[in-house]
mmCIF file of C-alpha atoms and ligand atoms in Angstrom:
data_model
loop_
_atom_site.group_PDB
_atom_site.id
_atom_site.type_symbol
_atom_site.label_atom_id
_atom_site.label_comp_id
_atom_site.label_asym_id
_atom_site.label_seq_id
_atom_site.Cartn_x
_atom_site.Cartn_y
_atom_site.Cartn_z
ATOM 1 C CA MET A 24 6.171 19.166 10.210
ATOM 2 C CA LYS A 25 8.896 18.384 7.442
ATOM 3 C CA LEU A 26 8.335 15.016 6.117
ATOM 4 C CA LEU A 27 10.262 12.829 3.662
ATOM 5 C CA VAL A 28 7.754 10.482 1.712
ATOM 6 C CA THR A 29 9.658 7.694 0.036
ATOM 7 C CA GLY A 30 7.700 6.335 -2.779
ATOM 8 C CA GLY A 31 5.680 9.306 -2.725
ATOM 9 C CA ALA A 32 5.462 8.936 -6.774
ATOM 10 C CA GLY A 33 3.615 5.859 -6.212
ATOM 11 C CA TYR A 34 -0.001 4.756 -5.992
ATOM 12 C CA ILE A 35 -0.805 5.391 -2.161
ATOM 13 C CA GLY A 36 2.318 7.510 -1.537
ATOM 14 C CA SER A 37 0.962 10.136 -3.884
ATOM 15 C CA HIS A 38 -2.616 10.282 -2.165
ATOM 16 C CA THR A 39 -0.697 10.412 1.027
ATOM 17 C CA VAL A 40 1.414 13.318 -0.098
ATOM 18 C CA HIS A 41 -2.001 14.976 -1.237
ATOM 19 C CA GLU A 42 -3.468 14.496 2.184
ATOM 20 C CA LEU A 43 -0.321 15.415 4.098
ATOM 21 C CA VAL A 44 -0.237 18.633 2.181
ATOM 22 C CA ARG A 45 -3.776 19.295 2.899
ATOM 23 C CA ALA A 46 -3.031 18.855 6.463
ATOM 24 C CA GLY A 47 -0.486 21.555 6.186
ATOM 25 C CA HIS A 48 2.839 19.639 6.354
ATOM 26 C CA THR A 49 5.935 20.586 4.309
ATOM 27 C CA VAL A 50 6.386 17.479 2.228
ATOM 28 C CA THR A 51 9.733 16.277 0.046
ATOM 29 C CA VAL A 52 9.175 13.167 -2.205
ATOM 30 C CA PHE A 53 12.220 10.568 -2.677
ATOM 31 C CA ASP A 54 11.259 8.129 -5.493
ATOM 32 C CA ASN A 55 13.575 6.199 -8.093
ATOM 33 C CA LEU A 56 10.383 6.248 -10.632
ATOM 34 C CA SER A 57 10.995 2.534 -10.803
ATOM 35 C CA LYS A 58 7.093 2.168 -10.413
ATOM 36 C CA GLY A 59 6.052 5.715 -9.571
ATOM 37 C CA HIS A 60 5.125 8.763 -11.818
ATOM 38 C CA ARG A 61 6.552 12.317 -11.674
ATOM 39 C CA ALA A 62 2.838 13.658 -12.611
ATOM 40 C CA ALA A 63 1.631 11.813 -9.522
ATOM 41 C CA VAL A 64 3.455 14.367 -7.306
ATOM 42 C CA PRO A 65 1.558 17.652 -6.848
ATOM 43 C CA ALA A 66 3.097 20.734 -8.238
ATOM 44 C CA GLY A 67 5.123 22.783 -5.564
ATOM 45 C CA VAL A 68 6.247 19.290 -3.804
ATOM 46 C CA PRO A 69 10.253 18.850 -4.502
ATOM 47 C CA LEU A 70 10.634 15.277 -6.091
ATOM 48 C CA ILE A 71 14.170 13.865 -5.477
ATOM 49 C CA VAL A 72 14.945 11.335 -7.930
ATOM 50 C CA GLY A 73 17.214 8.474 -6.532
ATOM 51 C CA ASP A 74 17.344 5.099 -5.039
ATOM 52 C CA LEU A 75 16.996 4.711 -1.466
ATOM 53 C CA ARG A 76 20.717 2.266 -1.484
ATOM 54 C CA ASP A 77 22.276 5.701 -2.357
ATOM 55 C CA GLN A 78 22.872 6.611 1.087
ATOM 56 C CA ASP A 79 24.856 9.736 0.356
ATOM 57 C CA LEU A 80 21.927 11.387 -1.699
ATOM 58 C CA LEU A 81 19.714 10.244 1.221
ATOM 59 C CA THR A 82 21.739 11.875 3.674
ATOM 60 C CA LYS A 83 22.284 15.071 1.653
ATOM 61 C CA THR A 84 18.426 15.125 1.208
ATOM 62 C CA LEU A 85 17.542 14.647 5.104
ATOM 63 C CA ARG A 86 19.941 17.711 5.777
ATOM 64 C CA GLU A 87 18.879 19.942 3.149
ATOM 65 C CA HIS A 88 15.112 19.711 3.373
ATOM 66 C CA GLN A 89 15.493 19.709 7.335
ATOM 67 C CA ILE A 90 13.423 16.394 7.579
ATOM 68 C CA GLU A 91 11.800 15.724 10.959
ATOM 69 C CA GLY A 92 10.049 12.420 9.835
ATOM 70 C CA VAL A 93 9.771 9.989 7.254
ATOM 71 C CA VAL A 94 6.762 8.353 5.556
ATOM 72 C CA HIS A 95 8.353 5.026 3.893
ATOM 73 C CA PHE A 96 6.204 3.567 0.978
ATOM 74 C CA ALA A 97 9.246 2.675 -1.260
ATOM 75 C CA ALA A 98 9.253 -1.157 -1.780
ATOM 76 C CA ASP A 99 8.453 -3.776 -4.423
ATOM 77 C CA SER A 100 5.226 -4.898 -3.406
ATOM 78 C CA LEU A 101 3.653 -7.882 -5.729
ATOM 79 C CA VAL A 102 2.943 -11.486 -4.140
ATOM 80 C CA GLY A 103 3.216 -13.350 -7.005
ATOM 81 C CA GLU A 104 6.598 -11.793 -8.233
ATOM 82 C CA SER A 105 8.086 -12.009 -4.695
ATOM 83 C CA MET A 106 7.790 -15.735 -5.006
ATOM 84 C CA GLN A 107 9.465 -15.963 -8.347
ATOM 85 C CA GLN A 108 12.238 -13.379 -7.722
ATOM 86 C CA PRO A 109 13.061 -13.317 -3.832
ATOM 87 C CA ALA A 110 16.278 -11.825 -4.107
ATOM 88 C CA LYS A 111 14.779 -8.644 -5.629
ATOM 89 C CA TYR A 112 12.465 -8.441 -2.563
ATOM 90 C CA TYR A 113 15.252 -8.800 0.122
ATOM 91 C CA HIS A 114 17.307 -6.118 -1.794
ATOM 92 C CA ASN A 115 14.587 -3.455 -2.346
ATOM 93 C CA ASN A 116 12.481 -4.013 0.787
ATOM 94 C CA VAL A 117 15.082 -5.167 3.482
ATOM 95 C CA VAL A 118 18.189 -3.870 2.340
ATOM 96 C CA ALA A 119 16.777 -0.356 1.088
ATOM 97 C CA THR A 120 14.987 -0.017 4.226
ATOM 98 C CA LEU A 121 18.327 -0.570 6.433
ATOM 99 C CA ALA A 122 19.987 2.244 4.187
ATOM 100 C CA LEU A 123 17.040 4.326 4.958
ATOM 101 C CA LEU A 124 17.275 3.772 8.671
ATOM 102 C CA ASP A 125 21.190 4.114 8.656
ATOM 103 C CA ALA A 126 20.913 7.467 6.863
ATOM 104 C CA MET A 127 18.086 8.739 9.562
ATOM 105 C CA ARG A 128 20.205 7.705 12.246
ATOM 106 C CA GLU A 129 23.123 9.805 10.749
ATOM 107 C CA GLY A 130 21.037 12.607 10.264
ATOM 108 C CA GLY A 131 19.374 12.501 13.620
ATOM 109 C CA VAL A 132 15.886 11.769 12.340
ATOM 110 C CA GLY A 133 13.983 9.718 14.678
ATOM 111 C CA LYS A 134 10.404 9.248 13.601
ATOM 112 C CA ILE A 135 9.212 6.940 10.557
ATOM 113 C CA VAL A 136 5.695 5.809 9.256
ATOM 114 C CA PHE A 137 6.120 2.393 7.765
ATOM 115 C CA SER A 138 3.937 0.731 4.819
ATOM 116 C CA SER A 139 3.420 -2.751 6.288
ATOM 117 C CA THR A 140 1.021 -5.336 4.910
ATOM 118 C CA ALA A 141 -1.790 -7.808 5.809
ATOM 119 C CA ALA A 142 0.460 -10.258 4.127
ATOM 120 C CA VAL A 143 2.483 -10.776 7.328
ATOM 121 C CA TYR A 144 -0.411 -12.605 8.897
ATOM 122 C CA GLY A 145 -0.495 -15.354 6.156
ATOM 123 C CA GLU A 146 -3.264 -17.825 6.690
ATOM 124 C CA PRO A 147 -4.964 -16.550 9.778
ATOM 125 C CA ALA A 148 -6.888 -19.220 12.089
ATOM 126 C CA GLU A 149 -9.712 -16.619 12.416
ATOM 127 C CA TRP A 150 -11.169 -13.337 11.551
ATOM 128 C CA PRO A 151 -11.313 -10.480 11.775
ATOM 129 C CA ILE A 152 -7.443 -10.078 12.290
ATOM 130 C CA THR A 153 -5.983 -8.264 15.103
ATOM 131 C CA GLU A 154 -2.586 -7.143 15.559
ATOM 132 C CA ASP A 155 -1.841 -9.333 18.193
ATOM 133 C CA MET A 156 -2.627 -12.738 15.961
ATOM 134 C CA PRO A 157 0.574 -14.674 15.097
ATOM 135 C CA THR A 158 2.501 -13.533 11.969
ATOM 136 C CA ARG A 159 3.340 -16.280 9.676
ATOM 137 C CA PRO A 160 3.585 -14.962 6.155
ATOM 138 C CA THR A 161 2.898 -17.301 3.082
ATOM 139 C CA ASN A 162 4.851 -15.164 0.710
ATOM 140 C CA VAL A 163 8.312 -13.545 0.409
ATOM 141 C CA TYR A 164 6.859 -10.247 0.225
ATOM 142 C CA GLY A 165 4.991 -10.645 3.518
ATOM 143 C CA ARG A 166 8.338 -12.059 4.767
ATOM 144 C CA THR A 167 10.195 -9.175 3.772
ATOM 145 C CA LYS A 168 7.996 -6.615 5.588
ATOM 146 C CA LEU A 169 7.926 -8.658 8.841
ATOM 147 C CA VAL A 170 11.859 -8.532 8.783
ATOM 148 C CA ILE A 171 11.443 -4.758 8.506
ATOM 149 C CA GLU A 172 9.191 -4.868 11.374
ATOM 150 C CA GLY A 173 11.783 -6.375 13.402
ATOM 151 C CA MET A 174 14.350 -4.031 12.051
ATOM 152 C CA LEU A 175 12.177 -1.046 13.277
ATOM 153 C CA ALA A 176 11.683 -2.703 16.954
ATOM 154 C CA ASP A 177 15.403 -3.100 17.098
ATOM 155 C CA PHE A 178 16.420 0.382 16.224
ATOM 156 C CA ALA A 179 13.650 1.555 18.662
ATOM 157 C CA MET A 180 15.196 -0.581 21.497
ATOM 158 C CA ALA A 181 18.689 0.501 20.583
ATOM 159 C CA TYR A 182 18.873 3.763 19.207
ATOM 160 C CA GLY A 183 15.318 5.508 20.486
ATOM 161 C CA LEU A 184 13.559 5.438 17.103
ATOM 162 C CA ARG A 185 10.179 5.691 17.322
ATOM 163 C CA PHE A 186 7.746 4.311 14.283
ATOM 164 C CA VAL A 187 4.091 3.601 13.507
ATOM 165 C CA SER A 188 4.028 0.366 11.164
ATOM 166 C CA LEU A 189 0.719 0.205 9.147
ATOM 167 C CA ARG A 190 -0.473 -3.063 8.254
ATOM 168 C CA TYR A 191 -2.674 -2.225 5.138
ATOM 169 C CA PHE A 192 -5.073 -4.669 3.645
ATOM 170 C CA ASN A 193 -6.123 -4.214 0.049
ATOM 171 C CA ALA A 194 -5.837 -0.452 -1.130
ATOM 172 C CA ALA A 195 -8.238 0.416 -4.023
ATOM 173 C CA GLY A 196 -9.762 3.376 -5.389
ATOM 174 C CA ALA A 197 -8.585 6.833 -6.595
ATOM 175 C CA LEU A 198 -8.631 10.583 -5.322
ATOM 176 C CA GLU A 199 -12.044 11.977 -5.426
ATOM 177 C CA GLY A 200 -12.345 14.165 -8.629
ATOM 178 C CA GLY A 201 -10.166 11.686 -10.549
ATOM 179 C CA ALA A 202 -6.671 13.749 -10.404
ATOM 180 C CA ILE A 203 -4.481 10.920 -9.284
ATOM 181 C CA GLY A 204 -5.165 7.204 -9.192
ATOM 182 C CA GLU A 205 -3.773 3.750 -9.562
ATOM 183 C CA ASP A 206 -1.230 3.507 -12.593
ATOM 184 C CA HIS A 207 0.999 0.381 -12.153
ATOM 185 C CA THR A 208 3.135 -1.301 -14.911
ATOM 186 C CA PRO A 209 2.487 -4.332 -14.839
ATOM 187 C CA GLU A 210 -0.968 -3.996 -13.498
ATOM 188 C CA THR A 211 -1.627 -7.237 -11.313
ATOM 189 C CA HIS A 212 -4.148 -5.653 -8.526
ATOM 190 C CA LEU A 213 -7.794 -7.152 -8.922
ATOM 191 C CA VAL A 214 -9.773 -3.619 -9.298
ATOM 192 C CA PRO A 215 -7.921 -1.947 -11.966
ATOM 193 C CA LEU A 216 -7.659 -5.326 -14.246
ATOM 194 C CA ILE A 217 -11.247 -5.343 -13.695
ATOM 195 C CA LEU A 218 -11.949 -1.920 -14.823
ATOM 196 C CA LYS A 219 -9.296 -2.022 -17.764
ATOM 197 C CA THR A 220 -11.260 -5.128 -18.739
ATOM 198 C CA ALA A 221 -14.306 -3.209 -18.763
ATOM 199 C CA LEU A 222 -12.851 -0.322 -20.756
ATOM 200 C CA GLY A 223 -12.132 -2.934 -23.393
ATOM 201 C CA GLN A 224 -8.374 -3.040 -22.829
ATOM 202 C CA ARG A 225 -8.200 -6.498 -21.740
ATOM 203 C CA PRO A 226 -9.948 -9.623 -22.998
ATOM 204 C CA ALA A 227 -11.198 -10.918 -19.958
ATOM 205 C CA VAL A 228 -11.096 -11.029 -15.918
ATOM 206 C CA GLU A 229 -9.043 -14.188 -14.744
ATOM 207 C CA ILE A 230 -10.297 -15.377 -11.415
ATOM 208 C CA TYR A 231 -7.198 -16.979 -9.733
ATOM 209 C CA GLY A 232 -8.690 -20.045 -7.999
ATOM 210 C CA THR A 233 -12.338 -20.956 -7.546
ATOM 211 C CA ASP A 234 -11.662 -23.967 -5.183
ATOM 212 C CA TYR A 235 -10.862 -21.953 -1.999
ATOM 213 C CA PRO A 236 -12.354 -22.853 1.395
ATOM 214 C CA THR A 237 -14.884 -19.630 1.052
ATOM 215 C CA PRO A 238 -18.658 -19.671 0.181
ATOM 216 C CA ASP A 239 -18.302 -19.067 -3.545
ATOM 217 C CA GLY A 240 -14.775 -20.610 -3.919
ATOM 218 C CA THR A 241 -12.823 -17.360 -4.603
ATOM 219 C CA CYS A 242 -10.621 -15.505 -2.232
ATOM 220 C CA ILE A 243 -11.859 -13.131 0.273
ATOM 221 C CA ARG A 244 -10.222 -9.671 0.679
ATOM 222 C CA ASP A 245 -10.656 -6.334 2.621
ATOM 223 C CA TYR A 246 -10.829 -3.491 0.258
ATOM 224 C CA ILE A 247 -9.847 -0.172 1.916
ATOM 225 C CA HIS A 248 -10.020 3.226 0.005
ATOM 226 C CA VAL A 249 -6.701 4.965 -0.657
ATOM 227 C CA THR A 250 -7.882 8.143 0.914
ATOM 228 C CA ASP A 251 -8.877 6.315 4.060
ATOM 229 C CA LEU A 252 -5.463 5.060 4.168
ATOM 230 C CA ALA A 253 -3.612 8.134 3.592
ATOM 231 C CA VAL A 254 -5.293 10.064 6.036
ATOM 232 C CA ALA A 255 -4.202 7.399 8.507
ATOM 233 C CA HIS A 256 -0.583 8.318 7.570
ATOM 234 C CA VAL A 257 -1.421 11.914 8.544
ATOM 235 C CA LEU A 258 -2.894 10.839 11.825
ATOM 236 C CA ALA A 259 0.467 8.510 12.457
ATOM 237 C CA SER A 260 2.766 11.368 11.712
ATOM 238 C CA GLU A 261 1.101 13.458 14.117
ATOM 239 C CA HIS A 262 1.026 10.989 16.674
ATOM 240 C CA LEU A 263 4.906 10.743 16.313
ATOM 241 C CA ALA A 264 5.250 14.499 16.222
ATOM 242 C CA ALA A 265 3.454 14.690 19.315
ATOM 243 C CA GLY A 266 5.701 12.225 21.215
ATOM 244 C CA GLY A 267 3.472 9.342 20.521
ATOM 245 C CA GLU A 268 5.239 5.968 21.311
ATOM 246 C CA SER A 269 5.795 3.097 18.652
ATOM 247 C CA LYS A 270 2.703 1.339 17.396
ATOM 248 C CA ILE A 271 1.427 -1.434 15.018
ATOM 249 C CA TYR A 272 -2.063 -0.852 13.387
ATOM 250 C CA ASN A 273 -3.990 -2.771 10.998
ATOM 251 C CA LEU A 274 -5.858 -0.515 8.254
ATOM 252 C CA GLY A 275 -8.634 -2.141 6.724
ATOM 253 C CA SER A 276 -12.508 -1.569 6.084
ATOM 254 C CA GLU A 277 -13.235 -4.442 8.488
ATOM 255 C CA THR A 278 -15.598 -6.161 5.536
ATOM 256 C CA GLY A 279 -14.544 -8.940 3.180
ATOM 257 C CA PHE A 280 -15.537 -9.546 -0.521
ATOM 258 C CA SER A 281 -14.768 -12.519 -2.527
ATOM 259 C CA VAL A 282 -13.201 -12.010 -6.073
ATOM 260 C CA ARG A 283 -16.440 -12.827 -7.751
ATOM 261 C CA GLU A 284 -18.527 -10.168 -5.468
ATOM 262 C CA VAL A 285 -15.917 -7.543 -6.727
ATOM 263 C CA ILE A 286 -16.525 -8.643 -10.188
ATOM 264 C CA GLU A 287 -20.568 -8.359 -9.800
ATOM 265 C CA ARG A 288 -20.140 -4.803 -8.055
ATOM 266 C CA ALA A 289 -17.915 -3.672 -10.682
ATOM 267 C CA LYS A 290 -20.478 -5.000 -13.619
ATOM 268 C CA ALA A 291 -23.078 -2.859 -11.748
ATOM 269 C CA ILE A 292 -21.012 0.221 -11.508
ATOM 270 C CA THR A 293 -19.822 0.497 -14.973
ATOM 271 C CA GLY A 294 -22.698 -1.111 -16.918
ATOM 272 C CA VAL A 295 -20.298 -3.323 -18.509
ATOM 273 C CA ASP A 296 -21.088 -7.141 -18.936
ATOM 274 C CA PHE A 297 -17.103 -7.895 -19.557
ATOM 275 C CA PRO A 298 -16.291 -11.689 -19.706
ATOM 276 C CA VAL A 299 -14.799 -13.519 -16.884
ATOM 277 C CA ARG A 300 -12.669 -16.672 -16.900
ATOM 278 C CA GLN A 301 -11.608 -19.145 -14.170
ATOM 279 C CA ALA A 302 -7.730 -19.528 -13.884
ATOM 280 C CA PRO A 303 -5.545 -21.541 -11.705
ATOM 281 C CA ARG A 304 -4.617 -20.344 -8.034
ATOM 282 C CA ARG A 305 -1.708 -17.898 -7.600
ATOM 283 C CA ALA A 306 1.036 -19.013 -5.554
ATOM 284 C CA GLY A 307 1.271 -17.475 -2.028
ATOM 285 C CA ASP A 308 -2.496 -16.362 -1.863
ATOM 286 C CA PRO A 309 -4.037 -16.762 1.651
ATOM 287 C CA ALA A 310 -7.889 -17.484 1.217
ATOM 288 C CA VAL A 311 -9.314 -14.920 3.474
ATOM 289 C CA LEU A 312 -7.774 -11.610 4.605
ATOM 290 C CA VAL A 313 -10.315 -9.351 6.836
ATOM 291 C CA ALA A 314 -9.041 -6.323 9.107
ATOM 292 C CA SER A 315 -10.019 -5.558 12.788
ATOM 293 C CA SER A 316 -9.147 -1.849 12.645
ATOM 294 C CA ALA A 317 -10.352 -1.246 16.324
ATOM 295 C CA ARG A 318 -6.995 -0.249 17.681
ATOM 296 C CA ILE A 319 -6.378 2.467 15.598
ATOM 297 C CA ARG A 320 -10.011 3.823 15.475
ATOM 298 C CA ARG A 321 -9.617 3.659 19.148
ATOM 299 C CA GLU A 322 -6.132 5.110 19.691
ATOM 300 C CA LEU A 323 -5.566 7.610 16.959
ATOM 301 C CA GLY A 324 -9.287 8.056 16.288
ATOM 302 C CA TRP A 325 -9.197 7.258 12.564
ATOM 303 C CA GLN A 326 -12.516 6.660 10.774
ATOM 304 C CA PRO A 327 -12.861 5.172 7.384
ATOM 305 C CA VAL A 328 -15.272 7.231 5.322
ATOM 306 C CA LEU A 329 -14.893 6.090 1.627
ATOM 307 C CA SER A 330 -14.215 2.578 2.051
ATOM 308 C CA ASP A 331 -17.541 0.793 0.942
ATOM 309 C CA LEU A 332 -17.041 -1.271 -2.117
ATOM 310 C CA ASP A 333 -19.160 0.602 -4.254
ATOM 311 C CA THR A 334 -17.464 4.070 -3.412
ATOM 312 C CA ILE A 335 -13.936 2.497 -3.859
ATOM 313 C CA ILE A 336 -14.907 0.914 -7.467
ATOM 314 C CA ALA A 337 -16.787 4.104 -8.506
ATOM 315 C CA SER A 338 -13.774 6.427 -7.983
ATOM 316 C CA ALA A 339 -11.388 3.943 -9.505
ATOM 317 C CA TRP A 340 -13.781 3.790 -12.419
ATOM 318 C CA GLN A 341 -13.789 7.439 -12.686
ATOM 319 C CA TRP A 342 -9.928 7.729 -12.858
ATOM 320 C CA HIS A 343 -9.610 4.783 -15.458
ATOM 321 C CA LYS A 344 -12.264 6.428 -17.674
ATOM 322 C CA SER A 345 -10.442 9.682 -17.651
ATOM 323 C CA HIS A 346 -7.073 8.531 -17.610
ATOM 324 C CA PRO A 347 -7.396 5.414 -20.166
ATOM 325 C CA GLN A 348 -3.564 5.118 -20.295
ATOM 326 C CA GLY A 349 -2.920 6.297 -16.933
ATOM 327 C CA TYR A 350 -0.456 9.141 -16.254
ATOM 328 C CA ALA A 351 0.558 8.902 -19.985
ATOM 329 C CA ASP A 352 -2.529 10.834 -20.623
ATOM 330 C CA GLU A 353 -1.049 13.731 -18.823
ATOM 331 C CA LYS A 354 2.065 14.093 -21.076
HETATM 332 N N1 LIG B 551 -1.400 -1.564 -2.843
HETATM 333 C C1 LIG B 551 -1.480 -2.405 -1.907
HETATM 334 O O1 LIG B 551 -2.797 -2.628 -1.758
HETATM 335 C C2 LIG B 551 -0.785 -2.246 -0.686
HETATM 336 C C3 LIG B 551 -1.439 -3.090 0.366
HETATM 337 C C4 LIG B 551 -0.126 -3.224 1.592
HETATM 338 C C5 LIG B 551 0.890 -2.764 1.780
HETATM 339 N N2 LIG B 551 1.352 -1.796 0.438
HETATM 340 C C6 LIG B 551 2.767 -1.452 0.772
HETATM 341 O O2 LIG B 551 2.485 0.175 0.320
HETATM 342 C C7 LIG B 551 3.587 0.734 -0.275
HETATM 343 C C8 LIG B 551 3.148 1.552 -1.421
HETATM 344 O O3 LIG B 551 2.360 0.638 -2.424
HETATM 345 P P1 LIG B 551 1.737 1.089 -3.673
HETATM 346 O O4 LIG B 551 0.667 -0.121 -4.263
HETATM 347 O O5 LIG B 551 1.748 2.807 -3.551
HETATM 348 O O6 LIG B 551 3.212 0.702 -4.770
HETATM 349 P P2 LIG B 551 3.847 1.661 -5.882
HETATM 350 O O7 LIG B 551 4.766 0.490 -6.621
HETATM 351 O O8 LIG B 551 2.777 2.534 -6.746
HETATM 352 O O9 LIG B 551 4.733 2.491 -5.119
HETATM 353 C C9 LIG B 551 6.045 2.120 -4.733
HETATM 354 C C10 LIG B 551 6.970 3.517 -4.927
HETATM 355 O O10 LIG B 551 8.224 3.157 -4.569
HETATM 356 C C11 LIG B 551 9.196 3.712 -5.378
HETATM 357 N N3 LIG B 551 10.283 2.669 -5.138
HETATM 358 C C12 LIG B 551 10.372 1.554 -5.094
HETATM 359 N N4 LIG B 551 11.608 1.106 -4.952
HETATM 360 C C13 LIG B 551 12.324 2.188 -4.687
HETATM 361 C C14 LIG B 551 13.610 2.542 -4.275
HETATM 362 N N5 LIG B 551 14.447 1.380 -3.772
HETATM 363 N N6 LIG B 551 14.220 3.798 -3.924
HETATM 364 C C15 LIG B 551 13.395 4.852 -4.360
HETATM 365 N N7 LIG B 551 11.974 4.601 -4.648
HETATM 366 C C16 LIG B 551 11.573 3.470 -4.927
HETATM 367 C C17 LIG B 551 8.731 3.304 -6.627
HETATM 368 O O11 LIG B 551 9.023 3.948 -7.735
HETATM 369 C C18 LIG B 551 7.024 4.004 -6.402
HETATM 370 O O12 LIG B 551 6.777 5.050 -7.043
HETATM 371 C C19 LIG B 551 4.571 -0.290 -0.491
HETATM 372 O O13 LIG B 551 5.451 -0.437 0.644
HETATM 373 C C20 LIG B 551 3.518 -1.580 -0.426
HETATM 374 O O14 LIG B 551 4.205 -2.746 0.024
HETATM 375 C C21 LIG B 551 0.526 -1.889 -0.610
HETATM 376 O O1 LIG B 552 -6.609 -11.180 -12.053
HETATM 377 C C1 LIG B 552 -6.762 -11.058 -10.913
HETATM 378 C C2 LIG B 552 -5.998 -10.364 -9.954
HETATM 379 C C3 LIG B 552 -6.103 -10.822 -8.645
HETATM 380 N N1 LIG B 552 -6.944 -12.017 -8.328
HETATM 381 C C4 LIG B 552 -7.190 -12.171 -6.733
HETATM 382 O O2 LIG B 552 -8.132 -11.005 -6.249
HETATM 383 C C5 LIG B 552 -7.279 -11.038 -5.005
HETATM 384 C C6 LIG B 552 -6.790 -9.556 -4.693
HETATM 385 O O3 LIG B 552 -5.370 -9.537 -5.246
HETATM 386 P P1 LIG B 552 -4.606 -8.182 -5.588
HETATM 387 O O4 LIG B 552 -5.417 -7.125 -5.856
HETATM 388 O O5 LIG B 552 -3.631 -8.649 -6.443
HETATM 389 O O6 LIG B 552 -3.979 -8.005 -4.077
HETATM 390 P P2 LIG B 552 -3.249 -9.061 -3.007
HETATM 391 O O7 LIG B 552 -2.569 -10.006 -3.802
HETATM 392 O O8 LIG B 552 -4.225 -9.413 -2.073
HETATM 393 O O9 LIG B 552 -2.158 -8.048 -2.506
HETATM 394 C C7 LIG B 552 -2.416 -6.571 -2.087
HETATM 395 O O10 LIG B 552 -2.983 -6.617 -0.872
HETATM 396 C C8 LIG B 552 -2.032 -7.096 0.080
HETATM 397 C C9 LIG B 552 -2.625 -6.871 1.596
HETATM 398 O O11 LIG B 552 -3.736 -7.506 1.796
HETATM 399 C C10 LIG B 552 -0.748 -6.070 -0.257
HETATM 400 O O12 LIG B 552 0.035 -6.369 0.917
HETATM 401 C C11 LIG B 552 -0.085 -6.046 -1.283
HETATM 402 O O13 LIG B 552 0.829 -5.239 -1.454
HETATM 403 C C12 LIG B 552 -1.266 -5.827 -2.166
HETATM 404 O O14 LIG B 552 -0.826 -6.124 -3.647
HETATM 405 C C13 LIG B 552 -6.544 -12.083 -4.764
HETATM 406 O O15 LIG B 552 -7.293 -13.112 -3.934
HETATM 407 C C14 LIG B 552 -5.999 -12.611 -5.897
HETATM 408 O O16 LIG B 552 -5.818 -13.903 -6.021
HETATM 409 C C15 LIG B 552 -7.757 -12.491 -9.264
HETATM 410 O O17 LIG B 552 -8.562 -13.596 -9.033
HETATM 411 N N2 LIG B 552 -7.431 -12.195 -10.621
#
């Protein structure tokens, strides 16, 4: 298939581009490089530098590259920032996705795989979380993603769009071999912050909240290897190409780890006893998020193969050690 990958120069997008190309698809990346990196896009894959809200450029790109389907990663995605700057999130997530859907409609492109999030569930009453549990986001970021899921359903009903919405839990890790990995500025995610501390680039790891109702008082999350996530996008794109109907799937490893447990595993894997401090809770953080991914396993045959915590941390450590300044080391 000829696919447009929005946000394909970003962290999960670039790993997905790699897997789509490996599976034989023809990929074009569309990214404004607000967070992404030119060096994360493989040689031979065209990169169109532009914003999703530039509808003329989008329409032209869909036509010139004869796009048959879209894989849509481009978004702002930081829980803490979304609580302080909600307007930014409604513009860049909701308004930009509406522009994309309009351009797709105009161009006759009727298939989309969308990056949704575990944050749509809010504080679930029980775990593991299945797709039919109530969606009650506790932060602005999660609300914008839920609004987009509603838009996709409405466009499907009225215009015949077909979509797969993938609700990821916590993406981490890097491509085997360490050629691409996670490089966000500013970095806010737990695993890269821990590894940057192990490298001596940061003074200490801060634990955001030690009074949650969990066994050790710190938040529990479900960490999934970015390559396992990427492979799910290949399966979702092929499901739509084969005429499959619209679907919503969770993507997680189905195992939860507390912040303290992630820190302890990282100390063991890196061999560095870095400093750790307790800090206040971060606004908008639910206590526990752990997925059931039974539906995508059953319906698309997806299998996470790299998502045990040690493999995730070891692959991320390989990337950070070989790229201490991230993609700046490529220039
Ligand atoms: N990282 C996670 O753990 C996680 C978990 C759940 C969902 N997600 C979702 O997955 C997607 C990718 O996340 P990521 O961690 O790779 O983020 P990222 O910031 O690395 O990638 C996003 C990319 O989109 C581009 N972009 C942003 N706004 C754009 C716009 N208006 N026009 C064109 N390009 C634009 C950025 O430059 C960047 O390259 C996001 O939609 C995010 O909400 C991420
Ligand atoms: O320095 C830090 C950074 C994070 N945390 C905690 O570690 C956990 C994981 O945080 P982080 O890595 O920032 O990820 P989340 O906030 O859980 O969000 C990620 O995972 C969500 C799905 O679960 C996605 O929707 C988001 O896009 C993605 O950023 C949370 O409990 C944080 O409070 C710390 O204690 N210290």
